[in-house]
PDB file of C-alpha atoms and ligand atoms in Angstrom:
ATOM      1  CA  MET A 660      16.104 -23.920 -16.584  1.00 48.00           C
ATOM      2  CA  ASP A 661      15.777 -20.927 -18.848  1.00 58.00           C
ATOM      3  CA  CYS A 662      17.922 -17.862 -18.526  1.00 56.00           C
ATOM      4  CA  LYS A 663      15.318 -15.701 -16.754  1.00 58.00           C
ATOM      5  CA  LYS A 664      14.583 -18.356 -14.111  1.00 58.00           C
ATOM      6  CA  PHE A 665      18.282 -18.849 -13.555  1.00 52.00           C
ATOM      7  CA  LEU A 666      18.718 -15.120 -13.024  1.00 47.00           C
ATOM      8  CA  VAL A 667      15.857 -15.043 -10.459  1.00 49.00           C
ATOM      9  CA  VAL A 668      17.399 -17.957  -8.564  1.00 50.00           C
ATOM     10  CA  LEU A 669      20.761 -16.238  -8.702  1.00 43.00           C
ATOM     11  CA  VAL A 670      19.345 -12.957  -7.389  1.00 46.00           C
ATOM     12  CA  ILE A 671      17.506 -14.721  -4.544  1.00 45.00           C
ATOM     13  CA  ALA A 672      20.623 -16.702  -3.641  1.00 45.00           C
ATOM     14  CA  PHE A 673      22.733 -13.584  -3.739  1.00 45.00           C
ATOM     15  CA  SER A 674      20.338 -11.551  -1.624  1.00 43.00           C
ATOM     16  CA  HIS A 675      20.340 -14.296   0.985  1.00 42.00           C
ATOM     17  CA  VAL A 676      24.119 -14.363   1.070  1.00 41.00           C
ATOM     18  CA  SER A 677      24.369 -10.604   1.379  1.00 39.00           C
ATOM     19  CA  PHE A 678      21.676 -10.627   4.073  1.00 43.00           C
ATOM     20  CA  VAL A 679      23.824 -12.989   6.136  1.00 42.00           C
ATOM     21  CA  ALA A 680      26.884 -10.879   5.429  1.00 41.00           C
ATOM     22  CA  SER A 681      25.375  -7.478   6.184  1.00 43.00           C
ATOM     23  CA  SER A 682      21.897  -6.597   7.381  1.00 44.00           C
ATOM     24  CA  ASN A 683      22.276  -3.036   6.112  1.00 46.00           C
ATOM     25  CA  SER A 684      22.917  -3.975   2.511  1.00 46.00           C
ATOM     26  CA  LYS A 685      20.953  -2.043  -0.125  1.00 48.00           C
ATOM     27  CA  ILE A 686      20.008  -5.240  -1.951  1.00 48.00           C
ATOM     28  CA  VAL A 687      18.389  -6.662   1.163  1.00 49.00           C
ATOM     29  CA  ASN A 688      16.300  -3.532   1.709  1.00 50.00           C
ATOM     30  CA  SER A 689      14.866  -3.738  -1.776  1.00 59.00           C
ATOM     31  CA  PHE A 690      13.050  -7.021  -1.053  1.00 81.00           C
ATOM     32  CA  GLU A 691      10.815  -5.935   1.810  1.00 90.00           C
ATOM     33  CA  SER A 692       7.309  -7.331   1.626  1.00 94.00           C
ATOM     34  CA  TYR A 693       4.150  -5.385   2.361  1.00 97.00           C
ATOM     35  CA  THR A 694       0.447  -5.934   2.725  1.00 98.00           C
ATOM     36  CA  VAL A 695      -1.603  -2.785   2.428  1.00 98.00           C
ATOM     37  CA  GLN A 696      -5.183  -2.853   3.673  1.00 98.00           C
ATOM     38  CA  ILE A 697      -7.845  -0.259   2.941  1.00 98.00           C
ATOM     39  CA  ILE A 698     -10.695  -0.233   5.466  1.00 98.00           C
ATOM     40  CA  ASP A 699     -13.975   1.535   4.881  1.00 98.00           C
ATOM     41  CA  GLY A 700     -14.895   2.901   8.310  1.00 98.00           C
ATOM     42  CA  SER A 701     -18.096   4.778   7.551  1.00 97.00           C
ATOM     43  CA  ILE A 702     -18.747   5.453   3.858  1.00 98.00           C
ATOM     44  CA  GLU A 703     -21.872   3.740   2.518  1.00 98.00           C
ATOM     45  CA  ASN A 704     -20.784   3.858  -1.085  1.00 98.00           C
ATOM     46  CA  LEU A 705     -17.043   4.158  -1.684  1.00 98.00           C
ATOM     47  CA  LEU A 706     -15.092   3.456  -4.848  1.00 98.00           C
ATOM     48  CA  ALA A 707     -11.380   2.764  -4.447  1.00 98.00           C
ATOM     49  CA  HIS A 708      -9.105   2.547  -7.455  1.00 98.00           C
ATOM     50  CA  ILE A 709      -5.530   1.487  -6.714  1.00 98.00           C
ATOM     51  CA  ALA A 710      -2.885   1.282  -9.394  1.00 98.00           C
ATOM     52  CA  SER A 711       0.869   1.272  -9.819  1.00 96.00           C
ATOM     53  CA  LYS A 712       2.737   1.941 -13.027  1.00 92.00           C
ATOM     54  CA  ASP A 713       2.310  -1.637 -14.155  1.00 88.00           C
ATOM     55  CA  THR A 714      -0.452  -3.098 -11.973  1.00 93.00           C
ATOM     56  CA  ASP A 715      -4.025  -1.850 -11.976  1.00 97.00           C
ATOM     57  CA  LEU A 716      -5.978  -3.437  -9.152  1.00 97.00           C
ATOM     58  CA  GLY A 717      -9.255  -2.203 -10.645  1.00 97.00           C
ATOM     59  CA  ASN A 718     -12.258  -0.394  -9.234  1.00 97.00           C
ATOM     60  CA  LYS A 719     -13.292  -1.706  -5.847  1.00 98.00           C
ATOM     61  CA  LYS A 720     -16.774  -0.880  -4.610  1.00 98.00           C
ATOM     62  CA  MET A 721     -16.678  -0.730  -0.837  1.00 98.00           C
ATOM     63  CA  THR A 722     -19.310  -0.423   1.879  1.00 98.00           C
ATOM     64  CA  ILE A 723     -19.065   0.151   5.646  1.00 98.00           C
ATOM     65  CA  ASN A 724     -16.555  -2.228   7.280  1.00 98.00           C
ATOM     66  CA  GLY A 725     -15.430  -3.434   3.863  1.00 98.00           C
ATOM     67  CA  VAL A 726     -11.735  -4.299   3.465  1.00 98.00           C
ATOM     68  CA  PHE A 727      -9.577  -4.392   0.399  1.00 98.00           C
ATOM     69  CA  GLN A 728      -5.977  -5.583   0.575  1.00 98.00           C
ATOM     70  CA  TRP A 729      -3.058  -6.570  -1.628  1.00 97.00           C
ATOM     71  CA  SER A 730       0.516  -7.694  -1.110  1.00 96.00           C
ATOM     72  CA  PHE A 731       3.733  -7.018  -2.956  1.00 94.00           C
ATOM     73  CA  ARG A 732       7.462  -6.688  -2.591  1.00 92.00           C
ATOM     74  CA  ARG A 733       9.329  -3.462  -3.165  1.00 89.00           C
ATOM     75  CA  ASN A 734      11.470  -3.293  -6.272  1.00 83.00           C
ATOM     76  CA  PHE A 735      15.221  -2.906  -6.440  1.00 74.00           C
ATOM     77  CA  HIS A 736      15.150   0.796  -7.128  1.00 77.00           C
ATOM     78  CA  ASP A 737      12.890   2.039  -4.312  1.00 77.00           C
ATOM     79  CA  THR A 738      10.311   3.234  -6.836  1.00 88.00           C
ATOM     80  CA  THR A 739       7.353   0.990  -5.883  1.00 94.00           C
ATOM     81  CA  LEU A 740       4.381   3.352  -5.820  1.00 97.00           C
ATOM     82  CA  PHE A 741       0.655   2.675  -5.605  1.00 98.00           C
ATOM     83  CA  ARG A 742      -1.682   5.571  -6.237  1.00 98.00           C
ATOM     84  CA  GLY A 743      -5.132   5.476  -4.664  1.00 98.00           C
ATOM     85  CA  GLU A 744      -8.115   7.311  -6.076  1.00 98.00           C
ATOM     86  CA  PHE A 745     -11.116   7.424  -3.767  1.00 98.00           C
ATOM     87  CA  LEU A 746     -14.621   8.444  -4.763  1.00 98.00           C
ATOM     88  CA  TRP A 747     -17.284   9.008  -2.153  1.00 98.00           C
ATOM     89  CA  LEU A 748     -20.441   8.160  -4.068  1.00 98.00           C
ATOM     90  CA  ASP A 749     -24.061   9.060  -3.542  1.00 98.00           C
ATOM     91  CA  VAL A 750     -26.668   6.242  -3.447  1.00 95.00           C
ATOM     92  CA  ASP A 751     -27.135   6.624  -7.196  1.00 97.00           C
ATOM     93  CA  ASP A 752     -23.332   6.392  -7.766  1.00 96.00           C
ATOM     94  CA  THR A 753     -22.912  10.123  -8.411  1.00 97.00           C
ATOM     95  CA  PRO A 754     -19.461  11.178  -7.166  1.00 97.00           C
ATOM     96  CA  LEU A 755     -19.796  13.540  -4.198  1.00 97.00           C
ATOM     97  CA  ARG A 756     -16.105  13.948  -3.328  1.00 98.00           C
ATOM     98  CA  GLU A 757     -12.812  12.704  -4.662  1.00 98.00           C
ATOM     99  CA  VAL A 758      -9.327  12.350  -3.181  1.00 98.00           C
ATOM    100  CA  ASP A 759      -6.192  10.817  -4.580  1.00 98.00           C
ATOM    101  CA  PHE A 760      -2.856  10.239  -2.913  1.00 98.00           C
ATOM    102  CA  ASN A 761      -0.077   7.660  -2.740  1.00 98.00           C
ATOM    103  CA  VAL A 762      -1.305   4.800  -0.608  1.00 98.00           C
ATOM    104  CA  PHE A 763       2.198   3.333  -0.894  1.00 98.00           C
ATOM    105  CA  ASP A 764       5.458   5.032  -1.804  1.00 96.00           C
ATOM    106  CA  LYS A 765       8.912   5.644  -0.314  1.00 93.00           C
ATOM    107  CA  ASN A 766       7.532   7.758   2.512  1.00 96.00           C
ATOM    108  CA  VAL A 767       4.769   5.298   3.400  1.00 97.00           C
ATOM    109  CA  ALA A 768       7.384   2.527   3.421  1.00 95.00           C
ATOM    110  CA  LYS A 769       9.458   4.533   5.893  1.00 94.00           C
ATOM    111  CA  GLU A 770       6.455   5.011   8.119  1.00 97.00           C
ATOM    112  CA  CYS A 771       5.260   1.393   7.839  1.00 97.00           C
ATOM    113  CA  GLY A 772       8.658  -0.183   8.447  1.00 95.00           C
ATOM    114  CA  GLN A 773      11.521  -1.447   6.314  1.00 91.00           C
ATOM    115  CA  SER A 774      12.740  -4.758   7.690  1.00 89.00           C
ATOM    116  CA  ILE A 775      13.357  -7.662   5.341  1.00 86.00           C
ATOM    117  CA  LEU A 776      12.377 -10.084   8.139  1.00 88.00           C
ATOM    118  CA  ILE A 777       8.741  -9.002   8.445  1.00 90.00           C
ATOM    119  CA  ASP A 778       5.761  -8.893   6.159  1.00 94.00           C
ATOM    120  CA  HIS A 779       4.859  -5.299   6.934  1.00 97.00           C
ATOM    121  CA  LYS A 780       1.200  -4.442   7.350  1.00 98.00           C
ATOM    122  CA  CYS A 781       0.068  -0.928   6.482  1.00 98.00           C
ATOM    123  CA  PHE A 782      -3.524   0.193   7.028  1.00 98.00           C
ATOM    124  CA  TRP A 783      -5.608   3.011   5.649  1.00 98.00           C
ATOM    125  CA  LEU A 784      -8.905   3.836   7.292  1.00 98.00           C
ATOM    126  CA  VAL A 785     -11.375   5.818   5.220  1.00 98.00           C
ATOM    127  CA  ASN A 786     -14.274   7.522   6.919  1.00 98.00           C
ATOM    128  CA  ALA A 787     -16.324  10.698   6.704  1.00 97.00           C
ATOM    129  CA  THR A 788     -13.555  12.693   8.424  1.00 98.00           C
ATOM    130  CA  GLY A 789     -10.869  11.553   5.978  1.00 98.00           C
ATOM    131  CA  PHE A 790      -7.955   9.146   5.685  1.00 98.00           C
ATOM    132  CA  TYR A 791      -5.970   7.669   8.555  1.00 98.00           C
ATOM    133  CA  PHE A 792      -2.794   5.571   8.501  1.00 98.00           C
ATOM    134  CA  SER A 793      -1.681   2.855  10.906  1.00 98.00           C
ATOM    135  CA  LYS A 794       1.123   0.333  10.836  1.00 97.00           C
ATOM    136  CA  ASP A 795       1.233  -3.223  12.243  1.00 97.00           C
ATOM    137  CA  THR A 796      -2.345  -3.226  13.512  1.00 97.00           C
ATOM    138  CA  PRO A 797      -5.440  -1.255  12.475  1.00 97.00           C
ATOM    139  CA  GLY A 798      -5.759   1.052  15.488  1.00 96.00           C
ATOM    140  CA  ASN A 799      -2.898   3.507  15.935  1.00 96.00           C
ATOM    141  CA  TRP A 800      -4.590   5.885  13.528  1.00 98.00           C
ATOM    142  CA  VAL A 801      -2.734   8.957  12.337  1.00 98.00           C
ATOM    143  CA  TYR A 802      -4.818  11.500  10.402  1.00 98.00           C
ATOM    144  CA  LYS A 803      -3.321  12.076   6.956  1.00 98.00           C
ATOM    145  CA  TYR A 804      -5.778  13.478   4.399  1.00 98.00           C
ATOM    146  CA  HIS A 805      -9.184  15.079   4.422  1.00 98.00           C
ATOM    147  CA  TRP A 806     -11.957  15.011   1.880  1.00 98.00           C
ATOM    148  CA  PRO A 807     -12.208  18.266  -0.068  1.00 95.00           C
TER     149      PRO A 807
HETATM  150  C1  LIG B1048     -12.812   8.314  11.659  1.00 55.71           C
HETATM  151  O1  LIG B1048     -11.862   7.494  12.328  1.00 55.71           O
HETATM  152  C2  LIG B1048     -11.082   8.149  13.310  1.00 55.71           C
HETATM  153  C3  LIG B1048     -10.057   7.163  13.827  1.00 55.71           C
HETATM  154  O2  LIG B1048     -10.676   6.035  14.365  1.00 55.71           O
HETATM  155  C4  LIG B1048     -11.986   8.698  14.378  1.00 55.71           C
HETATM  156  O3  LIG B1048     -11.227   9.398  15.338  1.00 55.71           O
HETATM  157  C5  LIG B1048     -13.025   9.611  13.748  1.00 55.71           C
HETATM  158  O4  LIG B1048     -13.939  10.051  14.754  1.00 55.71           O
HETATM  159  C6  LIG B1048     -13.783   8.875  12.662  1.00 55.71           C
HETATM  160  N1  LIG B1048     -14.735   9.745  12.011  1.00 55.71           N
HETATM  161  C7  LIG B1048     -15.969   9.377  11.764  1.00 55.71           C
HETATM  162  C8  LIG B1048     -16.870  10.367  11.115  1.00 55.71           C
HETATM  163  O5  LIG B1048     -16.400   8.260  12.030  1.00 55.71           O
END
């Protein structure tokens, strides 16, 4: 076992121990897992570009009812942040409108839930009106951002 692997095993073991000892521990809270799903509700030609500081999920071309999702765990330092850039494109791919905002950050985590026991599901619905957020299931939509 190399040193890095040993450290990972040690950290996992330690987080388990501290979870048993105290469910409010800071270490436990930094391992929450999330799946974020982007749903295209009504845009014929939508381009979504999601990226964090060290992960670029690329340009996703979406059409009506299209879904794009990814999963991750939050880091130790509460700094996990995914920025989303959304382009509403014309049929010939000319950008008509553009919006960008944090599809996941500290505040979204708070809203989506912060239990270590659950794989949290956070949803963004994109349609002609704008951007809606829902946690747990796609349906309790809360209006968050509008297209310019
Ligand atoms: C966008 O979705 C919201 C939430 O479901 C809905 O209230 C709104 O009417 C939709 N807008 C359009 C243009 O479909």
